Structures are given as structure tokens and as C-alpha cells.
Tab-separated table of C-alpha atoms and ligand atoms in Angstrom:
chain	number	residue	atom	x	y	z
I	1	MET	CA	-0.433	-0.013	-0.131
I	2	THR	CA	0.931	3.429	-0.628
I	3	LYS	CA	0.073	6.147	1.456
I	4	LEU	CA	-1.101	9.551	-0.146
I	5	TRP	CA	-1.250	12.709	1.548
I	6	GLN	CA	-2.627	16.017	0.924
I	7	VAL	CA	-0.269	19.436	1.369
I	8	ASN	CA	-1.628	23.144	0.190
I	9	ALA	CA	1.377	24.831	-0.840
I	10	ALA	CA	0.236	27.649	1.626
I	11	GLU	CA	0.139	25.679	4.653
I	12	ALA	CA	3.632	23.629	4.190
I	13	THR	CA	5.631	23.614	7.330
I	14	PRO	CA	8.008	20.884	8.932
I	15	GLU	CA	5.202	20.952	11.948
I	16	HIS	CA	2.249	19.981	9.574
I	17	PRO	CA	1.311	16.328	10.362
I	18	ALA	CA	0.882	15.393	6.923
I	19	VAL	CA	4.584	16.485	6.453
I	20	ARG	CA	5.532	15.254	9.521
I	21	ALA	CA	4.023	11.487	8.595
I	22	ALA	CA	6.212	11.048	5.469
I	23	ALA	CA	9.454	12.610	7.060
I	24	GLU	CA	8.940	9.839	9.130
I	25	MET	CA	8.421	6.968	6.871
I	26	LEU	CA	11.819	8.986	5.503
I	27	ARG	CA	13.296	8.428	8.026
I	28	ARG	CA	12.339	4.880	8.166
I	29	GLY	CA	13.791	4.320	5.121
I	30	GLU	CA	10.795	3.787	2.989
I	31	PRO	CA	10.678	6.410	-0.762
I	32	VAL	CA	8.518	9.029	-0.435
I	33	ALA	CA	7.242	10.929	-3.661
I	34	PHE	CA	6.537	14.816	-2.911
I	35	PRO	CA	6.583	18.073	-5.570
I	36	THR	CA	9.055	20.676	-6.435
I	37	GLU	CA	8.646	23.275	-8.884
I	38	THR	CA	9.902	20.775	-11.586
I	39	VAL	CA	8.268	17.647	-11.809
I	40	TYR	CA	7.292	15.636	-8.733
I	41	GLY	CA	10.476	13.704	-6.627
I	42	LEU	CA	10.888	10.523	-4.855
I	43	GLY	CA	13.056	10.970	-1.648
I	44	ALA	CA	15.150	8.924	0.051
I	45	ASP	CA	17.766	10.124	3.040
I	46	ALA	CA	20.894	10.398	0.913
I	47	GLY	CA	23.049	9.112	3.370
I	48	ASP	CA	21.397	5.828	3.697
I	49	THR	CA	22.227	2.803	1.106
I	50	ALA	CA	18.979	1.338	1.859
I	51	ALA	CA	16.652	3.638	1.451
I	52	VAL	CA	18.307	4.999	-1.768
I	53	GLU	CA	18.145	1.330	-3.431
I	54	ARG	CA	14.339	0.661	-3.078
I	55	VAL	CA	14.275	4.266	-4.975
I	56	PHE	CA	16.279	2.895	-8.003
I	57	ALA	CA	14.285	-0.542	-7.384
I	58	ALA	CA	10.743	1.338	-7.168
I	59	LYS	CA	11.893	2.764	-10.633
I	60	GLY	CA	14.053	0.802	-12.246
I	61	ARG	CA	16.671	2.611	-12.765
I	62	PRO	CA	19.840	1.943	-14.331
I	63	ALA	CA	22.491	2.034	-10.988
I	64	ASP	CA	24.765	4.135	-13.409
I	65	ASN	CA	22.489	7.164	-13.411
I	66	PRO	CA	23.451	8.636	-10.139
I	67	LEU	CA	20.645	11.175	-7.639
I	68	ILE	CA	20.472	14.926	-7.107
I	69	VAL	CA	20.374	15.768	-3.659
I	70	HIS	CA	17.655	18.279	-2.697
I	71	ILE	CA	18.963	20.663	0.567
I	72	ALA	CA	16.002	23.162	2.176
I	73	ASP	CA	18.867	25.348	3.105
I	74	PRO	CA	22.637	26.352	1.500
I	75	SER	CA	23.840	25.520	4.862
I	76	GLN	CA	23.149	21.703	4.221
I	77	LEU	CA	26.607	22.016	1.915
I	78	ASP	CA	28.587	22.339	4.363
I	79	GLY	CA	30.176	18.847	5.351
I	80	LEU	CA	28.278	17.585	2.004
I	81	THR	CA	30.685	18.919	-0.938
I	82	ALA	CA	34.103	20.920	-1.271
I	83	PRO	CA	33.590	24.643	-0.845
I	84	PRO	CA	31.758	26.302	-4.111
I	85	ASP	CA	34.023	28.656	-6.045
I	86	ASP	CA	33.141	31.849	-6.728
I	87	THR	CA	30.764	31.303	-9.891
I	88	ALA	CA	29.085	28.314	-8.267
I	89	ARG	CA	28.223	30.638	-5.263
I	90	ALA	CA	27.318	33.020	-7.874
I	91	LEU	CA	24.987	31.176	-9.376
I	92	MET	CA	23.271	29.776	-6.039
I	93	ALA	CA	22.885	32.902	-4.742
I	94	ALA	CA	20.895	33.988	-8.290
I	95	PHE	CA	18.926	30.825	-8.644
I	96	TRP	CA	18.570	28.995	-5.232
I	97	PRO	CA	15.718	27.832	-4.655
I	98	GLY	CA	15.119	27.600	-7.625
I	99	PRO	CA	15.568	25.181	-10.707
I	100	LEU	CA	19.251	24.658	-10.892
I	101	THR	CA	21.720	21.392	-9.722
I	102	VAL	CA	24.955	22.552	-9.257
I	103	VAL	CA	27.646	19.393	-9.891
I	104	LEU	CA	30.465	19.693	-6.489
I	105	PRO	CA	32.932	17.521	-5.737
I	106	VAL	CA	31.720	14.875	-2.676
I	107	VAL	CA	32.666	14.709	0.607
I	108	PRO	CA	34.118	10.981	0.808
I	109	GLY	CA	31.178	9.025	2.493
I	110	ALA	CA	28.752	12.189	2.789
I	111	VAL	CA	26.260	10.132	0.979
I	112	SER	CA	25.949	6.896	-0.082
I	113	PRO	CA	27.903	5.890	-2.997
I	114	ARG	CA	24.261	4.598	-4.855
I	115	VAL	CA	23.786	8.392	-4.767
I	116	THR	CA	26.923	9.978	-6.652
I	117	ALA	CA	26.853	6.385	-8.729
I	118	GLY	CA	30.667	6.399	-7.508
I	119	LEU	CA	31.479	9.373	-9.033
I	120	ALA	CA	33.699	11.643	-6.838
I	121	THR	CA	31.005	14.542	-7.750
I	122	VAL	CA	27.316	15.175	-6.225
I	123	GLY	CA	24.843	17.276	-7.984
I	124	VAL	CA	22.996	19.868	-5.615
I	125	ARG	CA	19.495	22.065	-5.880
I	126	MET	CA	17.290	23.848	-3.038
I	127	PRO	CA	14.218	23.226	-4.354
I	128	ASP	CA	11.685	26.253	-4.914
I	129	HIS	CA	8.810	24.301	-3.193
I	130	PRO	CA	6.724	24.975	0.341
I	131	VAL	CA	6.018	21.479	0.524
I	132	ALA	CA	10.142	20.461	-0.631
I	133	LEU	CA	10.946	22.285	1.568
I	134	ALA	CA	9.149	21.293	4.342
I	135	LEU	CA	9.388	17.383	4.355
I	136	ILE	CA	13.149	18.101	3.512
I	137	ALA	CA	13.964	19.873	6.613
I	138	ALA	CA	11.051	17.654	8.798
I	139	ALA	CA	13.337	14.626	7.264
I	140	GLY	CA	16.370	16.508	8.515
I	141	CYS	CA	19.084	15.313	6.501
I	142	PRO	CA	18.848	15.908	2.717
I	143	LEU	CA	17.114	13.593	0.352
I	144	ALA	CA	18.345	12.198	-2.941
I	145	ALA	CA	15.485	12.947	-5.382
I	146	PRO	CA	15.347	11.277	-9.274
I	147	SER	CA	11.790	11.732	-10.569
I	148	ALA	CA	9.119	10.006	-9.177
I	149	ASN	CA	8.511	8.128	-12.426
I	150	ARG	CA	8.848	4.353	-13.819
I	151	SER	CA	12.533	5.159	-15.505
I	152	GLY	CA	11.984	5.632	-19.370
I	153	ARG	CA	8.345	7.304	-18.524
I	154	PRO	CA	7.551	10.893	-18.592
I	155	SER	CA	8.199	12.541	-15.582
I	156	PRO	CA	5.138	13.140	-13.109
I	157	THR	CA	3.967	16.970	-12.845
I	158	ARG	CA	1.073	15.871	-10.622
I	159	ALA	CA	0.557	13.106	-7.714
I	160	ALA	CA	-1.568	11.227	-9.772
I	161	HIS	CA	0.666	10.669	-12.742
I	162	VAL	CA	3.224	9.136	-9.880
I	163	LEU	CA	0.210	6.644	-8.364
I	164	ASP	CA	-0.054	5.295	-12.099
I	165	ASP	CA	4.165	4.290	-12.022
I	166	LEU	CA	4.681	3.599	-8.681
I	167	ALA	CA	1.371	2.994	-6.977
I	168	GLY	CA	2.820	-0.413	-4.074
I	169	ARG	CA	5.905	0.287	-5.219
I	170	ILE	CA	7.060	3.254	-2.819
I	171	GLY	CA	5.530	3.926	0.754
I	172	GLY	CA	3.521	7.227	-0.132
I	173	VAL	CA	3.108	10.250	-2.056
I	174	VAL	CA	2.433	13.656	-0.849
I	175	ASP	CA	0.049	15.630	-2.835
I	176	GLY	CA	0.749	19.540	-3.354
I	177	GLY	CA	-1.018	19.809	-6.528
I	178	SER	CA	0.873	20.420	-9.927
I	179	THR	CA	4.185	21.597	-9.812
I	180	GLY	CA	5.058	24.621	-12.031
I	181	VAL	CA	8.139	24.444	-14.366
I	182	GLY	CA	6.978	21.268	-15.717
I	183	VAL	CA	10.991	20.225	-16.509
I	184	GLU	CA	13.020	19.184	-14.154
I	185	SER	CA	16.417	21.201	-13.294
I	186	THR	CA	19.508	22.647	-15.486
I	187	VAL	CA	22.252	20.842	-14.756
I	188	VAL	CA	25.585	22.409	-14.465
I	189	GLU	CA	29.240	22.120	-13.591
I	190	CYS	CA	31.071	25.190	-12.564
I	191	ARG	CA	34.943	24.787	-14.769
I	192	PRO	CA	37.821	26.825	-14.223
I	193	GLY	CA	37.935	29.948	-15.600
I	194	GLY	CA	34.736	30.434	-15.103
I	195	ARG	CA	33.380	28.282	-17.144
I	196	ILE	CA	29.496	27.087	-16.494
I	197	HIS	CA	28.880	24.079	-18.667
I	198	ILE	CA	25.699	22.831	-19.189
I	199	LEU	CA	25.051	18.650	-18.600
I	200	ARG	CA	21.345	19.160	-18.936
I	201	PRO	CA	19.570	21.826	-19.927
I	202	GLY	CA	16.184	22.672	-17.518
I	203	GLY	CA	14.072	24.887	-15.613
I	204	VAL	CA	16.952	27.495	-15.849
I	205	SER	CA	17.931	28.878	-19.449
I	206	ALA	CA	21.414	29.365	-20.849
I	207	GLU	CA	20.558	32.946	-21.386
I	208	ALA	CA	19.518	33.573	-17.743
I	209	LEU	CA	23.147	31.394	-16.954
I	210	ARG	CA	24.661	34.076	-18.607
I	211	LEU	CA	22.809	37.214	-17.186
I	212	ALA	CA	23.267	35.778	-13.755
I	213	VAL	CA	26.894	35.823	-13.884
I	214	PRO	CA	28.186	38.894	-16.516
I	215	GLY	CA	31.220	36.956	-18.470
I	216	ALA	CA	31.172	33.715	-17.648
I	217	GLU	CA	30.955	31.515	-20.529
I	218	VAL	CA	28.269	28.806	-20.720
I	219	THR	CA	28.968	25.649	-22.647
I	220	SER	CA	26.433	23.079	-23.360
I	221	ALA	CA	27.031	19.173	-23.115
I	222	ARG	CA	26.468	17.083	-26.762
I	223	GLU	CA	23.327	15.582	-26.541
I	224	SER	CA	24.126	11.919	-26.411
I	225	ALA	CA	22.257	9.619	-29.842
I	226	ALA	CA	21.022	6.827	-28.027
I	227	GLY	CA	18.330	5.636	-30.036
I	228	ALA	CA	18.750	8.472	-32.274
I	229	ASP	CA	18.296	7.578	-36.007
I	230	PRO	CA	16.314	11.069	-37.922
I	231	GLN	CA	17.871	9.305	-41.376
I	232	ALA	CA	15.770	5.869	-40.160
I	233	ALA	CA	12.691	9.239	-39.450
I	234	ALA	CA	12.659	10.712	-42.216
I	235	ALA	CA	12.776	7.442	-44.484
I	236	GLY	CA	9.677	5.511	-42.711
I	237	LEU	CA	7.883	8.474	-42.969
I	238	ALA	CA	4.932	8.556	-45.199
I	239	ALA	CA	5.011	12.509	-46.847
I	240	ARG	CA	8.967	13.334	-47.653
I	241	ALA	CA	10.749	14.413	-44.670
I	242	VAL	CA	14.080	15.900	-44.042
I	243	PRO	CA	16.124	14.257	-41.351
I	244	VAL	CA	17.224	17.010	-38.050
I	245	ALA	CA	20.255	15.825	-36.265
I	246	ALA	CA	20.373	17.098	-32.541
I	247	GLU	CA	22.258	20.749	-32.185
I	248	ALA	CA	26.109	20.978	-33.171
I	249	ASP	CA	28.731	19.668	-29.953
I	250	ALA	CA	29.594	23.022	-28.202
I	251	GLU	CA	32.778	20.970	-26.539
I	252	ALA	CA	35.235	19.057	-27.961
I	253	GLU	CA	34.884	15.387	-28.705
I	254	GLY	CA	35.556	12.935	-26.180
I	255	THR	CA	34.200	15.176	-23.867
I	256	PRO	CA	32.505	13.102	-20.999
I	257	LYS	CA	28.588	13.353	-20.776
I	258	ALA	CA	25.829	13.564	-17.881
I	259	PRO	CA	25.401	10.244	-16.651
I	260	GLY	CA	22.076	9.346	-17.199
I	261	MET	CA	22.109	10.673	-20.482
I	262	LYS	CA	22.669	7.948	-22.921
I	263	TYR	CA	18.960	6.519	-21.488
I	264	THR	CA	15.743	6.944	-23.427
I	265	HIS	CA	13.625	9.143	-21.349
I	266	TYR	CA	10.578	10.630	-21.144
I	267	ALA	CA	8.767	7.879	-23.434
I	268	PRO	CA	4.701	7.818	-24.016
I	269	LYS	CA	4.058	4.708	-25.218
I	270	GLY	CA	3.128	5.350	-28.773
I	271	HIS	CA	5.828	5.728	-31.704
I	272	LEU	CA	6.393	9.723	-30.631
I	273	THR	CA	8.477	11.738	-34.384
I	274	VAL	CA	9.449	15.957	-33.916
I	275	VAL	CA	8.501	17.664	-36.668
I	276	THR	CA	10.235	21.195	-37.152
I	277	ALA	CA	8.766	23.889	-39.970
I	278	GLU	CA	11.014	25.222	-42.823
I	279	PRO	CA	11.973	28.840	-41.494
I	280	GLY	CA	8.774	30.955	-41.981
I	281	ASP	CA	6.297	28.163	-42.911
I	282	PRO	CA	4.404	27.155	-39.977
I	283	SER	CA	1.531	25.966	-42.278
I	284	GLY	CA	3.415	24.408	-44.601
I	285	ARG	CA	4.529	21.411	-41.250
I	286	THR	CA	0.007	21.486	-40.908
I	287	ALA	CA	-0.569	20.785	-44.252
I	288	TRP	CA	2.677	18.192	-44.223
I	289	ILE	CA	1.068	16.223	-40.298
I	290	ASN	CA	-2.164	16.236	-41.946
I	291	ARG	CA	-0.816	14.226	-45.304
I	292	GLU	CA	0.889	12.172	-42.816
I	293	LEU	CA	-1.956	11.630	-40.402
I	294	VAL	CA	-4.101	10.405	-43.615
I	295	ARG	CA	-1.922	7.821	-44.500
I	296	ARG	CA	-1.118	6.648	-40.964
I	297	LYS	CA	-5.238	6.297	-39.292
I	298	ALA	CA	-5.741	4.634	-42.950
I	299	GLU	CA	-3.287	2.156	-41.249
I	300	GLY	CA	-5.113	2.000	-38.441
I	301	GLU	CA	-2.962	4.125	-36.402
I	302	ARG	CA	-4.421	6.474	-33.663
I	303	THR	CA	-2.785	9.361	-33.986
I	304	GLY	CA	-2.273	12.309	-31.992
I	305	VAL	CA	-0.780	15.671	-32.657
I	306	LEU	CA	0.881	18.225	-29.804
I	307	ALA	CA	0.916	21.647	-31.088
I	308	ALA	CA	0.595	25.604	-30.458
I	309	GLU	CA	-2.856	26.692	-29.743
I	310	GLU	CA	-3.399	28.505	-32.861
I	311	ARG	CA	-2.972	25.451	-35.019
I	312	ALA	CA	-4.496	22.968	-32.841
I	313	ALA	CA	-8.199	23.101	-34.718
I	314	ALA	CA	-6.293	22.856	-38.033
I	315	TYR	CA	-5.403	19.149	-37.234
I	316	ALA	CA	-7.093	16.329	-38.252
I	317	ALA	CA	-5.260	13.702	-35.539
I	318	ASP	CA	-8.225	11.286	-33.534
I	319	THR	CA	-5.984	13.663	-30.218
I	320	VAL	CA	-4.972	17.166	-30.930
I	321	ILE	CA	-3.450	18.856	-27.393
I	322	ALA	CA	-1.986	21.901	-27.453
I	323	TYR	CA	0.743	22.842	-25.105
I	324	GLY	CA	0.025	26.910	-25.052
I	325	PRO	CA	0.759	29.848	-27.700
I	326	GLU	CA	2.961	29.517	-30.107
I	327	GLY	CA	6.596	31.110	-28.958
I	328	ASP	CA	5.915	30.156	-25.372
I	329	PRO	CA	8.472	26.963	-24.407
I	330	ALA	CA	7.444	27.639	-20.861
I	331	ALA	CA	4.049	26.722	-21.139
I	332	TYR	CA	4.940	23.935	-23.410
I	333	ALA	CA	7.787	22.933	-20.479
I	334	ARG	CA	4.594	22.745	-18.181
I	335	GLY	CA	1.993	20.458	-20.435
I	336	LEU	CA	4.975	18.661	-21.888
I	337	TYR	CA	4.690	15.287	-19.647
I	338	ASP	CA	1.382	15.499	-18.917
I	339	ALA	CA	-0.058	15.765	-22.715
I	340	LEU	CA	2.589	12.382	-23.230
I	341	ARG	CA	0.797	10.810	-20.795
I	342	ALA	CA	-2.525	12.001	-22.230
I	343	PHE	CA	-1.212	10.155	-25.322
I	344	ASP	CA	-0.848	7.358	-23.495
I	345	GLU	CA	-4.572	7.060	-22.053
I	346	ALA	CA	-6.263	7.696	-25.379
I	347	GLY	CA	-4.174	4.811	-26.904
I	348	THR	CA	-2.369	6.783	-29.142
I	349	THR	CA	0.079	4.866	-31.233
I	350	PHE	CA	1.260	7.380	-33.874
I	351	ILE	CA	2.184	11.036	-32.712
I	352	LEU	CA	3.375	13.842	-34.111
I	353	ALA	CA	5.057	16.601	-31.566
I	354	GLU	CA	5.377	20.296	-33.372
I	355	ALA	CA	9.514	21.452	-32.946
I	356	VAL	CA	9.789	24.403	-30.645
I	357	ASP	CA	12.811	27.029	-31.182
I	358	GLU	CA	15.890	26.613	-28.678
I	359	ALA	CA	15.893	29.804	-27.252
I	360	GLY	CA	15.144	29.952	-22.977
I	361	LEU	CA	13.038	27.264	-22.225
I	362	GLY	CA	12.461	25.732	-25.786
I	363	ALA	CA	16.298	24.121	-25.200
I	364	ALA	CA	15.017	22.202	-21.981
I	365	VAL	CA	11.605	21.681	-24.171
I	366	MET	CA	13.608	20.300	-27.421
I	367	ASN	CA	16.242	18.193	-25.311
I	368	ARG	CA	13.104	16.582	-23.766
I	369	LEU	CA	11.562	16.114	-27.034
I	370	ARG	CA	13.770	14.259	-28.670
I	371	LYS	CA	15.113	12.111	-25.893
I	372	ALA	CA	10.965	11.380	-25.828
I	373	ALA	CA	10.992	11.032	-29.542
I	374	GLY	CA	14.280	8.127	-29.379
I	375	GLY	CA	16.387	11.118	-31.703
I	376	ARG	CA	13.186	11.246	-34.751
I	377	VAL	CA	13.216	14.866	-35.358
I	378	VAL	CA	12.635	15.545	-39.301
I	379	ARG	CA	11.754	18.589	-40.843
I	380	ALA	CA	8.279	18.779	-43.008
I	381	VAL	CA	8.608	19.157	-46.964
I	382	PRO	CA	6.095	20.904	-48.306
Q	1	AMP	P1	16.383	12.750	-12.654
Q	1	AMP	O1	16.848	12.320	-11.399
Q	1	AMP	O2	15.925	11.714	-13.171
Q	1	AMP	O3	16.381	14.547	-12.874
Q	1	AMP	O4	18.296	12.791	-13.322
Q	1	AMP	C1	19.210	13.275	-12.771
Q	1	AMP	C2	20.384	13.304	-14.124
Q	1	AMP	O5	21.358	14.619	-12.940
Q	1	AMP	C3	21.414	12.723	-14.023
Q	1	AMP	O6	20.855	11.602	-15.022
Q	1	AMP	C4	22.290	12.864	-14.657
Q	1	AMP	O7	22.212	13.810	-15.881
Q	1	AMP	C5	22.390	14.882	-13.985
Q	1	AMP	N1	23.384	14.277	-12.217
Q	1	AMP	C6	23.524	13.903	-11.159
Q	1	AMP	N2	24.369	13.601	-10.314
Q	1	AMP	C7	25.646	14.160	-10.803
Q	1	AMP	C8	26.464	13.975	-11.587
Q	1	AMP	N3	27.128	14.050	-10.089
Q	1	AMP	N4	27.253	14.203	-11.920
Q	1	AMP	C9	26.935	14.674	-13.469
Q	1	AMP	N5	25.405	14.520	-14.030
Q	1	AMP	C10	24.982	14.384	-12.352
Q	2	MG	MG1	14.197	11.328	-14.360
């Protein structure tokens, strides 16, 4: 049995009876899911190897994929990591609490080796959600917490998503309503010379990082090609399409990637392809998608489209989900995982999602879409 507590964000304190009960369960070594401003996390005492192992087991998560450690106050870094350098400090001052994870050298023995997957570093963040902060404070220890979904599935943005994936597999869920940002934190590493290296794009954009630390160079990790074959994707479509490769590497070859980046992630059950428009021609893409839908329906597929609300009515899919207004990647981020799960609920077998510009939160949205689609990104040819 998985226990379910309701905690209103406005009433969340470490003394709240449900928060105390959930913290008690965490201290007993049972994984508990809780809301953050990004997605729901599945927490365990970061120092308790048996508890952390239950998190991996509940999710079916590969053991070489490290967990992010969540703290309620920057003072909890003492004894957990090496002292952050000036750049890391500036980032924490600017974005904590918030969707930014900073990877720092770990103090040996401070957390379970399962949390770091044996690395000499640990990713840490202070979430911007009253329920998360109250729960970490009540538990009295940093919480290691990956997203509270079965490994490979879209991340949960509501307590119901957590229960869909993990009911009966974890101790409890604290329901604090829908999360805000909708995609995971940005994971960064501060490199010598004041360079900020993005290991995973997320809720804090590269542009925001640049503004927060004037003069800092911001670079990005190359995206892994796990399962990616845009060439084959384009060939497999009925309408003519051009494969689109992931964005160019900002780093030299041989740069270590963030652990976990090689795994397929966030995937709906249906076959998802991301469709980019010819520059300045979104209506050409709409026509292209509709041609493809006609053929797929004739083959017996249950079709779905994820699109800007301005175009939603123009699509002839069985299920059309609007992510929000065109040019609003924050809205796309907020609704993305919920939409992918909604396609599953509708039994959708073939999904086309509109690509967005990679500016601002668009970088995180496109990163998640590429992974959810197993690298199938194509450009519609009119
Ligand atoms: P998730 O918990 O599913 O949001 O995934 C956490 C991600 O954070 C991992 O897949 C890594 O990409 C990244 N991460 C966590 N800890 C580290 C670390 N010590 N070094 C590099 N990347 C990390
Ligand atoms: Mg995850």
C-alpha cells in the first residue's frame, strides 16, 4: 500500500501533520514522492544506502545514473560538498531556491555511493517548493531524489502520475498539486576560468545563466545519440521529410557526458516524431502533418498531435493537445509530460509533436522531446 497525503503549499511547514508523517516514513528508509517546482521527486535519505536502493528498485533505474541531492538550506552544503567556487556561489545566490542543480566535488562518505553512482561529484539543488522544503527540513537530512516515475517514462507533474507509475512500489506520495516549471532542473558544472558547463538543459535557461554571471562563458554538453536515427525516421514517414540532427556540439569530442544522458527517457507508449517547420512556414508543416495523419489513420494507427493552440484546430488527428500559445516555451515545458501521458491514456499509437525554437526554455523542451522521440526529429518538406 502506498500512502497518500494532501498538503496545500500555502500550509506546508515541517510541523504539518502530513509532512511529519511523510518525514517519519523517509527516516524509516521508505521512499516518499513529493512535489517540487520542476516535477515530482522520489526521495530517500541521501546517506542511507538501503533507502536509496529502494528508490532505484521502485523506478527500475539503471544503477550508473546518479541522483540529485535536495537540500532545504544552503548551509546543508557544509560537510556534503567541497566549498563552491565564486561562480557556483553566484549561481546559487541567483537561482536558489530554484530549478538549478550544481555538480560539486562530494565530501567522501557524505552520501551513499549509490547516490553518486560512484563518482567523486554530487549534484545538489535547493528546490523552490514549500512542500519540498518543509519535507526536507522535517526529515532533517538531504534527500536524494530522481523524478518519481518508472524509468524511461515521462516525468510526473501531478501526484496522479506518480501513482500511475509507482502505486504499491513506494511508501507514500505527498500531493501538493501540479508542479510549476514542468521540466527537470538545469544541471551545471563550474569549470576552471569561470566557465559554466550545462550537463542537462532544464528550468533555468542558458540565457539566464549568462545574465546572472556576467562575463562567464556558458557551454553545453553534446546530446547523446541514444536510439537516435533521424535518417531512418525520415525514411519511415509517408510524407517527404528531411532528418534533423541534434544541435552541434559546443565541446570537443571525448568530453564526458552527464551520466544518465545515454538513456532513453520521457517516452510515451506511442511512436513519437518531432516535426520542425521550414523557416517561416508553420502552415506548410501543418499541411505536411495532416498528409501524414491521413496515411497513418488508413494504416489503422490512433493518431495524436501536440501543437501550439493557434493551430490545434487545424489538425485532423484523433487526439490533438495544445501546449499553449506559439512562442511560449514555458507553457510547452509546463504541459509536455502531462500531454505525453494523456496520449497514452487515449491509446495513441502514432504521435507528431511540433518542434519549438531552442531559445530560453525551448532548449529544455527540445531536449526532452528528442529523447522522448528516441531522436526522431524531421523537417517537414512542403
Ligand atoms: P533525474 O534524477 O532523473 O532528474 O536525473 C538526474 C540527472 O542529473 C542525471 O541523469 C545526470 O544527468 C545528472 N546528475 C546527477 N548527479 C550528477 C553528477 N554527480 N555528475 C553529473 N551529472 C549528474
Ligand atoms: Mg528522471
